[in-house]
Short mmCIF file of C-alpha atoms in Angstrom, two decimals:
data_model
loop_
_atom_site.label_atom_id
_atom_site.label_comp_id
_atom_site.label_asym_id
_atom_site.label_seq_id
_atom_site.Cartn_x
_atom_site.Cartn_y
_atom_site.Cartn_z
CA MET T 170 89.99 68.08 112.35
CA GLY T 171 90.87 67.96 108.98
CA PHE T 172 94.21 69.71 107.96
CA GLN T 173 92.50 72.49 106.23
CA MET T 174 90.20 73.09 108.82
CA ILE T 175 93.02 73.46 111.83
CA ARG T 176 95.13 75.75 109.00
CA ALA T 177 91.63 77.77 107.87
CA PHE T 178 91.37 78.14 112.22
CA SER T 179 95.11 79.49 112.68
CA THR T 180 95.79 81.82 109.67
CA PHE T 181 91.61 83.47 111.42
CA GLY T 182 93.54 83.77 114.52
CA LYS T 183 96.62 85.38 113.23
CA ILE T 184 94.00 87.83 111.35
CA PHE T 185 91.75 88.32 114.65
CA GLN T 186 94.31 89.49 116.96
CA ARG T 187 96.22 91.76 113.53
CA THR T 188 92.78 93.43 113.65
CA PHE T 189 90.08 93.05 117.14
CA ALA T 190 93.10 93.66 118.90
CA THR T 191 93.39 97.13 120.30
CA VAL T 192 88.93 96.88 120.69
CA LYS T 193 87.81 98.22 123.54
CA MET T 194 84.26 99.05 124.65
CA ASN T 195 81.83 99.90 127.33
CA PRO T 196 80.46 96.91 129.00
CA LEU T 197 77.13 98.80 130.29
CA SER T 198 76.55 100.79 127.44
CA PRO T 199 72.86 99.35 126.48
CA ALA T 200 73.25 99.86 121.98
CA GLN T 201 73.14 96.56 119.98
CA LEU T 202 75.15 95.89 116.63
CA ARG T 203 73.25 93.59 114.42
CA LEU T 204 74.28 92.42 111.27
CA LEU T 205 70.91 91.01 109.53
CA PRO T 206 70.19 87.30 108.65
CA GLY T 207 73.09 86.72 110.31
CA PRO T 208 76.75 87.63 111.38
CA SER T 209 77.76 85.50 108.89
CA CYS T 210 77.78 85.03 104.98
CA PHE T 211 79.38 83.77 101.54
CA PHE T 212 81.42 87.32 100.69
CA ASP T 213 79.34 87.74 97.86
CA GLU T 214 76.25 88.79 100.11
CA PRO T 215 75.11 91.90 101.14
CA VAL T 216 73.96 92.11 105.21
CA GLN T 217 71.70 94.65 107.12
CA VAL T 218 72.85 96.93 109.72
CA LYS T 219 70.69 97.63 112.59
CA VAL T 220 71.36 99.59 115.47
CA ASN T 221 68.77 100.45 118.45
CA GLY T 222 69.19 100.77 122.47
CA LEU T 223 70.57 104.24 121.53
CA SER T 224 68.59 107.38 122.93
CA PRO T 225 66.36 109.24 120.38
CA GLN T 226 68.70 111.49 118.44
CA GLN T 227 71.85 110.33 119.76
CA LYS T 228 74.25 110.90 116.91
CA VAL T 229 76.87 107.80 116.37
CA GLU T 230 79.80 106.91 114.27
CA LEU T 231 79.44 103.22 112.48
CA ARG T 232 82.45 101.72 111.16
CA CYS T 233 83.48 98.98 109.12
CA LYS T 234 87.31 97.78 109.56
CA VAL T 235 89.19 95.00 107.35
CA THR T 236 92.66 93.04 107.62
CA ASP T 237 93.84 91.82 104.05
CA ASP T 238 96.08 88.62 104.03
CA LYS T 239 98.82 91.45 102.73
CA GLY T 240 97.99 92.52 106.16
CA VAL T 241 96.70 95.45 105.47
CA VAL T 242 94.10 97.56 106.95
CA TYR T 243 90.92 99.11 105.20
CA ASN T 244 88.43 101.23 107.07
CA SER T 245 84.93 103.31 106.79
CA SER T 246 82.32 105.00 108.43
CA GLY T 247 79.58 106.46 108.56
CA THR T 248 77.75 109.32 111.28
CA TYR T 249 74.00 108.17 111.23
CA LEU T 250 71.40 110.42 113.83
CA ALA T 251 69.04 107.15 115.83
CA ASP T 252 65.23 107.49 115.42
CA HIS T 253 62.92 108.58 117.65
CA ASN T 254 62.90 104.52 118.63
CA GLY T 255 66.87 104.94 119.37
CA GLU T 256 67.49 103.38 116.32
CA VAL T 257 69.29 103.05 113.34
CA ASP T 258 68.84 101.74 110.14
CA VAL T 259 72.09 101.57 107.20
CA SER T 260 69.71 100.37 104.63
CA SER T 261 66.79 102.89 105.14
CA GLN T 262 68.28 106.07 107.25
CA PRO T 263 71.21 108.48 105.51
CA SER T 264 75.31 109.12 106.30
CA LEU T 265 75.43 112.39 106.81
CA ALA T 266 79.15 112.43 107.16
CA GLY T 267 82.08 110.24 106.61
CA SER T 268 83.50 107.71 103.82
CA PHE T 269 79.83 107.62 102.34
CA THR T 270 77.47 110.14 102.30
CA GLY T 271 73.14 109.58 102.31
CA ILE T 272 70.68 105.82 102.41
CA GLU T 273 73.69 103.14 101.35
CA PRO T 274 72.32 99.78 102.26
CA MET T 275 76.57 98.40 101.56
CA GLY T 276 78.26 101.79 101.84
CA LEU T 277 80.87 100.84 105.03
CA PHE T 278 81.60 98.00 102.32
CA TRP T 279 81.86 99.40 99.48
CA SER T 280 83.88 103.37 100.55
CA LEU T 281 86.67 100.65 102.53
CA LYS T 282 89.81 102.80 102.09
CA PRO T 283 92.21 101.01 102.80
CA ASP T 284 95.52 102.05 105.01
CA GLN T 285 98.94 102.08 102.80
CA GLN T 286 98.14 103.92 99.03
CA HIS T 287 97.22 101.52 95.76
CA SER T 288 96.76 98.37 97.64
CA LYS T 289 94.27 96.20 96.31
CA LEU T 290 91.88 93.84 98.85
CA THR T 291 94.05 90.18 99.24
CA LYS T 292 92.41 86.71 99.69
CA ARG T 293 94.84 83.97 98.79
CA ASP T 294 93.78 81.47 102.01
CA VAL T 295 90.22 80.92 100.49
CA VAL T 296 89.08 78.36 103.40
CA SER T 297 89.22 80.64 106.63
CA PRO T 298 86.92 83.29 106.17
CA ILE T 299 87.88 86.85 106.40
CA GLN T 300 86.22 88.94 109.19
CA PHE T 301 84.93 92.73 109.10
CA LEU T 302 84.62 94.59 113.28
CA PHE T 303 81.78 96.85 113.02
CA GLU T 304 81.60 99.21 115.67
CA VAL T 305 79.46 101.90 116.66
CA VAL T 306 81.07 105.12 118.27
CA SER T 307 79.84 107.49 120.14
CA GLY T 308 80.49 111.56 119.83
CA HIS T 309 83.16 110.80 122.80
CA GLY T 310 85.19 108.18 121.09
CA GLU T 311 83.66 105.14 123.29
CA VAL T 312 82.44 102.02 121.77
CA LEU T 313 79.66 101.26 122.66
CA ALA T 314 79.34 98.31 120.73
CA GLN T 315 80.65 95.98 117.83
CA GLU T 316 79.76 92.90 115.99
CA ILE T 317 81.90 90.41 113.37
CA ASN T 318 80.76 89.90 110.11
CA THR T 319 82.19 86.90 109.46
CA ARG T 320 81.72 86.69 105.09
CA ARG T 321 82.48 82.69 104.28
CA PHE T 322 84.18 81.92 100.32
CA MET T 323 83.64 78.03 100.41
CA ALA T 324 80.23 76.49 101.35
CA ASP T 325 80.09 73.68 103.37
CA GLY T 326 80.53 70.75 101.53
CA VAL T 327 82.76 72.75 98.72
CA ARG T 328 85.70 70.61 97.92
CA ARG T 329 89.22 72.58 96.85
CA ILE T 330 91.87 70.27 95.27
CA PRO T 331 95.14 71.99 94.15
CA VAL T 332 96.01 70.30 90.09
CA LYS T 333 99.29 69.49 89.56
CA ASP T 334 98.56 67.53 86.63
CA GLY T 335 100.65 67.40 83.48
CA ARG T 336 102.37 70.75 83.09
CA ILE T 337 99.21 72.75 84.36
CA ARG T 338 98.85 74.26 87.71
CA GLY T 339 96.41 75.71 90.14
CA CYS T 340 93.02 74.85 92.09
CA LEU T 341 89.62 73.07 92.08
CA PHE T 342 86.30 73.64 93.65
CA LEU T 343 84.04 71.08 92.82
CA PRO T 344 80.41 71.69 94.19
CA PRO T 345 78.97 69.54 97.41
CA GLY T 346 77.33 66.22 95.33
CA PRO T 347 78.43 63.57 92.55
CA GLY T 348 77.40 66.17 89.80
CA PRO T 349 78.03 66.40 87.15
CA PHE T 350 77.84 69.97 86.52
CA PRO T 351 79.00 72.64 84.24
CA ALA T 352 82.22 73.47 84.81
CA VAL T 353 84.24 77.38 84.11
CA ILE T 354 87.55 77.44 84.34
CA ASP T 355 89.02 81.09 86.22
CA ILE T 356 91.82 83.43 84.49
CA TYR T 357 93.10 85.83 86.97
CA THR T 358 94.87 89.04 85.53
CA LEU T 359 98.76 89.63 84.84
CA GLY T 360 101.18 88.90 88.44
CA GLY T 361 101.39 85.85 88.41
CA GLY T 362 99.99 83.02 91.12
CA ILE T 363 96.59 82.23 91.10
CA SER T 364 93.27 84.42 92.68
CA GLU T 365 91.11 81.45 94.44
CA VAL T 366 88.29 84.12 95.11
CA ARG T 367 86.16 84.00 91.70
CA ALA T 368 86.40 80.31 91.86
CA SER T 369 85.48 79.72 94.73
CA LEU T 370 82.44 81.77 94.82
CA LEU T 371 81.43 80.58 91.59
CA ALA T 372 81.70 77.13 93.05
CA ASN T 373 79.10 77.63 95.54
CA LYS T 374 77.02 78.46 92.50
CA GLY T 375 77.30 74.64 91.24
CA PHE T 376 80.05 75.50 88.66
CA VAL T 377 83.42 72.77 88.45
CA VAL T 378 85.59 75.53 88.56
CA LEU T 379 89.51 75.41 88.60
CA ALA T 380 91.78 78.64 89.50
CA LEU T 381 94.19 77.81 87.34
CA ALA T 382 97.95 79.49 87.16
CA TYR T 383 100.09 81.00 84.64
CA TYR T 384 102.37 81.99 85.77
CA GLY T 385 104.90 82.54 89.21
CA TYR T 386 103.56 79.87 90.31
CA GLN T 387 104.38 76.78 92.02
CA ASP T 388 107.47 75.25 89.47
CA LEU T 389 105.74 76.99 86.46
CA PRO T 390 108.24 80.30 85.55
CA LYS T 391 108.91 83.32 87.66
CA ALA T 392 108.47 85.19 84.95
CA VAL T 393 107.09 84.81 81.43
CA SER T 394 108.63 85.91 77.72
CA LYS T 395 105.77 84.22 75.72
CA LEU T 396 102.37 82.15 76.18
CA ASP T 397 101.41 79.26 74.62
CA LEU T 398 98.51 78.33 73.74
CA GLU T 399 98.70 74.65 73.82
CA TYR T 400 99.09 74.79 78.19
CA PHE T 401 96.00 76.23 78.20
CA GLU T 402 94.26 73.76 76.20
CA GLU T 403 95.79 70.92 78.40
CA ALA T 404 93.65 72.57 80.95
CA VAL T 405 90.88 72.34 78.83
CA THR T 406 90.90 68.92 77.55
CA PHE T 407 92.07 68.03 82.10
CA LEU T 408 88.21 69.09 83.05
CA GLN T 409 86.57 67.95 80.12
CA LYS T 410 87.58 64.30 81.83
CA LEU T 411 86.66 64.57 85.49
CA PRO T 412 84.02 62.78 85.97
CA GLU T 413 81.64 65.56 88.27
CA VAL T 414 81.95 67.54 84.71
CA LYS T 415 78.71 67.93 82.44
CA GLY T 416 80.41 69.15 79.74
CA PRO T 417 80.87 68.94 76.55
CA GLY T 418 81.90 73.07 76.57
CA ILE T 419 83.66 74.47 79.59
CA GLY T 420 83.31 78.14 79.93
CA VAL T 421 86.07 80.94 80.64
CA LEU T 422 85.89 83.60 82.73
CA SER T 423 88.93 85.92 82.49
CA ILE T 424 89.98 89.63 83.48
CA SER T 425 92.57 91.58 82.00
CA LYS T 426 95.14 90.26 79.94
CA SER T 427 94.03 87.03 80.92
CA GLY T 428 90.49 88.36 78.81
CA GLU T 429 92.60 87.98 75.30
CA LEU T 430 93.96 84.62 76.23
CA SER T 431 90.38 83.41 76.86
CA LEU T 432 89.92 85.02 73.22
CA ALA T 433 92.37 83.45 71.73
CA MET T 434 91.79 79.82 73.81
CA ALA T 435 88.01 80.19 72.06
CA SER T 436 89.10 81.37 68.74
CA PHE T 437 91.49 77.79 68.46
CA LEU T 438 90.57 75.46 70.69
CA SER T 439 88.03 72.92 70.68
CA GLY T 440 86.04 72.17 73.80
CA ILE T 441 84.79 76.36 74.31
CA SER T 442 81.62 77.11 74.48
CA ALA T 443 80.96 80.35 76.23
CA VAL T 444 83.63 82.58 77.99
CA ALA T 445 83.42 85.22 79.78
CA CYS T 446 85.31 88.67 79.66
CA ILE T 447 85.43 91.59 81.60
CA ASN T 448 87.42 94.90 79.99
CA SER T 449 89.61 92.72 78.24
CA CYS T 450 91.68 93.79 75.14
CA SER T 451 90.91 92.22 71.69
CA ALA T 452 94.64 92.31 70.54
CA ASN T 453 97.31 89.91 71.80
CA VAL T 454 99.14 92.35 74.26
CA LEU T 455 102.20 92.54 76.06
CA PHE T 456 104.09 88.99 75.37
CA PRO T 457 103.88 87.25 72.05
CA LEU T 458 101.51 83.76 72.48
CA HIS T 459 102.02 80.85 70.66
CA TYR T 460 100.12 78.08 69.96
CA LYS T 461 101.56 75.21 68.37
CA ASP T 462 103.38 76.16 64.16
CA MET T 463 101.63 80.57 64.96
CA VAL T 464 102.77 83.60 66.50
CA ILE T 465 101.02 86.06 67.45
CA PRO T 466 102.69 89.00 67.91
CA PRO T 467 102.23 91.67 70.79
CA LEU T 468 100.17 94.69 70.09
CA PRO T 469 102.61 97.70 70.29
CA SER T 470 102.49 100.29 72.92
CA ASP T 471 103.37 103.57 73.78
CA ILE T 472 104.25 105.11 76.77
CA LYS T 473 105.13 108.39 76.18
CA ARG T 474 101.27 109.05 75.29
CA ALA T 475 100.53 107.55 79.18
CA PHE T 476 99.82 111.10 81.34
CA ILE T 477 100.52 111.88 85.60
CA THR T 478 96.87 112.25 86.76
CA GLU T 479 96.59 115.55 88.99
CA SER T 480 97.02 112.84 92.24
CA GLY T 481 100.34 111.88 90.76
CA ILE T 482 99.19 108.50 89.03
CA VAL T 483 100.17 107.21 85.37
CA ASP T 484 97.27 106.97 82.79
CA ILE T 485 98.04 104.03 80.65
CA ARG T 486 94.70 104.13 79.10
CA ASP T 487 95.76 105.30 75.62
CA THR T 488 99.76 103.70 75.34
CA LEU T 489 98.65 100.03 73.55
CA ALA T 490 98.73 101.32 69.97
CA ASP T 491 94.86 101.02 67.31
CA ALA T 492 94.57 97.30 66.67
CA ALA T 493 92.53 98.67 63.97
CA ALA T 494 94.83 99.82 62.56
CA GLU T 495 96.75 98.07 59.59
CA GLU T 496 99.67 97.48 60.57
CA ASN T 497 98.90 95.97 64.18
CA LEU T 498 96.14 93.40 62.71
CA ALA T 499 98.35 90.59 62.75
CA CYS T 500 98.75 91.44 66.81
CA VAL T 501 94.42 91.34 67.31
CA ILE T 502 92.59 87.53 68.37
CA PRO T 503 90.90 86.12 65.24
CA VAL T 504 87.02 86.10 67.60
CA GLU T 505 85.78 85.07 64.18
CA ARG T 506 87.04 81.95 64.22
CA THR T 507 84.70 80.92 66.69
CA ASN T 508 81.45 79.75 67.42
CA CYS T 509 81.38 79.87 71.13
CA ASN T 510 79.09 82.38 73.26
CA ILE T 511 81.12 85.63 74.33
CA LEU T 512 79.90 87.76 77.71
CA PHE T 513 81.31 91.47 77.09
CA LEU T 514 81.77 93.18 80.26
CA VAL T 515 83.17 97.05 79.85
CA SER T 516 83.88 99.70 82.77
CA GLU T 517 83.27 103.14 80.85
CA ASP T 518 85.37 104.32 83.00
CA ASP T 519 88.39 101.48 82.90
CA ARG T 520 92.00 104.10 82.88
CA ASN T 521 94.05 101.12 81.68
CA TRP T 522 93.07 100.60 78.41
CA ASN T 523 89.80 101.27 76.57
CA SER T 524 87.91 97.85 77.11
CA LEU T 525 85.09 99.62 75.69
CA TYR T 526 86.59 100.38 72.37
CA HIS T 527 88.43 96.41 72.22
CA ALA T 528 85.06 95.10 73.13
CA GLN T 529 82.94 97.21 70.40
CA LEU T 530 86.24 95.52 67.73
CA ALA T 531 85.77 92.04 68.59
CA THR T 532 82.14 91.66 68.01
CA LYS T 533 82.63 93.58 64.65
CA ARG T 534 84.84 91.85 63.63
CA LEU T 535 82.23 89.26 64.71
CA ARG T 536 79.57 90.37 62.60
CA ASP T 537 81.26 90.94 59.61
CA HIS T 538 81.70 87.06 60.09
CA GLY T 539 77.42 87.20 60.44
CA LYS T 540 77.83 85.97 63.84
CA ALA T 541 75.33 87.38 66.49
CA ASN T 542 77.10 85.24 68.95
CA TYR T 543 78.18 88.12 71.80
CA GLU T 544 76.75 90.37 74.37
CA ILE T 545 78.00 93.94 75.63
CA ILE T 546 77.52 94.72 78.48
CA THR T 547 78.44 97.94 79.73
CA TYR T 548 79.26 100.29 83.38
CA PRO T 549 78.98 103.25 82.88
CA LYS T 550 82.17 105.57 85.67
CA ALA T 551 83.06 102.24 86.22
CA GLY T 552 87.34 100.23 86.70
CA HIS T 553 88.87 98.24 85.16
CA PHE T 554 89.01 95.28 88.27
CA LEU T 555 85.31 94.40 88.35
CA GLU T 556 85.64 91.95 90.81
CA VAL T 557 82.99 89.82 92.93
CA PRO T 558 80.53 91.73 95.10
CA TYR T 559 81.30 94.10 98.24
CA MET T 560 84.87 93.49 97.25
CA PRO T 561 86.36 97.36 97.20
CA HIS T 562 87.16 99.58 94.61
CA CYS T 563 90.35 99.60 93.89
CA PRO T 564 91.19 102.73 91.76
CA SER T 565 95.27 102.42 91.60
CA GLY T 566 98.02 99.88 91.73
CA PHE T 567 100.99 98.82 90.88
CA HIS T 568 101.50 98.21 87.50
CA GLY T 569 103.99 95.26 86.31
CA ALA T 570 104.48 95.57 83.27
CA VAL T 571 104.72 99.31 83.16
CA GLY T 572 106.91 99.62 86.73
CA LYS T 573 105.17 102.26 87.58
CA VAL T 574 101.52 102.81 89.64
CA VAL T 575 98.54 103.50 87.26
CA ASN T 576 95.36 104.83 87.49
CA PHE T 577 92.87 102.16 87.45
CA GLY T 578 89.41 104.21 87.43
CA GLY T 579 86.36 103.53 88.55
CA ASP T 580 83.67 105.88 90.54
CA PRO T 581 83.95 103.67 93.88
CA LYS T 582 80.05 104.00 94.57
CA THR T 583 78.82 103.11 91.22
CA HIS T 584 81.72 100.74 90.70
CA ALA T 585 80.13 98.85 93.57
CA GLU T 586 77.26 98.61 92.07
CA ALA T 587 78.43 97.39 88.53
CA GLN T 588 79.93 94.81 90.71
CA ILE T 589 76.78 93.39 92.50
CA ASP T 590 75.30 93.36 88.32
CA ALA T 591 78.26 92.09 86.69
CA TRP T 592 78.91 88.69 89.15
CA LYS T 593 75.11 88.66 88.45
CA LYS T 594 75.29 88.54 84.60
CA ILE T 595 78.03 86.25 84.96
CA GLN T 596 76.48 83.20 86.45
CA GLU T 597 73.53 83.94 84.30
CA PHE T 598 75.05 84.57 81.12
CA PHE T 599 77.41 79.98 82.75
CA LYS T 600 74.17 78.52 83.56
CA LYS T 601 72.29 79.23 80.26
CA ASN T 602 75.66 78.17 77.71
CA LEU T 603 77.09 75.49 80.16
CA GLY T 604 74.24 74.11 81.40
CA CYS T 605 71.78 74.86 84.89
CA VAL T 606 73.23 72.89 87.69
CA SER T 607 71.81 70.13 88.39
CA ASP T 608 68.68 69.24 90.04
CA SER T 609 70.25 67.07 93.04
CA TYR T 610 72.82 70.52 93.95
CA GLN T 611 69.63 72.82 93.53
CA SER T 612 68.03 71.19 95.93
CA MET T 613 71.30 70.99 98.25
CA LEU T 614 70.43 74.71 98.64
#
């Protein structure tokens, strides 16, 4: 048994004990809880929740519980009335009460709430799965049935390889088979380190993915005062040289702060063919961006323009200066330089900043230079962190640059629907602009 597998089982065992140690179930209950098509799936796949063996018209509560890698516990619930056969099908029957109501096939996922406010579900170790506990509970609080949904991040044969090459640090995910495969650099948001969730799931689809850190990881600087675009250029070169990479063009997947980094990569670096920006700014923010002898200064901001919401959370949406103002044009990423295709995925209720306005500014620059190499997809009522499908909504959290808990926006249900659609659009975009996955890999799916 390999080291990674041993570590995965060890990590899973600790999480299992934290999450499920207090579970007690009536062994005589005839009720059965089923997860279809099976109890194990990938994180970005839906499951159908069914219960049978209940009394006709029996009222029960379905509960879902998961503990993340930080020990934060997330819970959701829905109250259901069994039909005349004593069955409940979450995909076709309404929840009458709980953390969601109505017919919501994946409501037990998108309505999950953390036991520690302002938390964002954390999964650092994608080698091990994450476990969701489902329970059927009677009106007297008795657990009648339970099942565990094992949600995996890596398909069989996907290789996870830590990267320490020159200056670049990160983690490489290679699909099974010889390839060559289209390749993507995945850069996450402000906060340091790397997030491997998107990268691992995208590798399952037949992409080589480099989850790239740029500070706060291994021997990289713990904090950042400026950013060097040549570091990201090294990452592009690293991928292009891999025999498993199809090339010649590389894709970039970005969100929030990394969005303008990806736009800068497309504008100044060769070898970038497709950029997917999730809720990006059109100007450089927070730190000076250096490339050779050029420096793009950060867009000014004024925290005095923030306000406190009714729930006591800081709203910073309007704190950035206007990137279209004459005095701020030096801060704007010159996207008109690029010929690569750009996909802007925009949440209209993004309270981190006005993502729609910035996408419109960027695309106007492209149009003004006779270019049509872009697409904007908007999601009303979605918040800032558009993640992979079935990741719980994060409406607020600590913002490192602000030093306070801020509002990220979004309605949980609508946000969940946006995540499903955005994930599909991202894959379609990269397949179209980087080339489809190889025939040999398709035959393995």
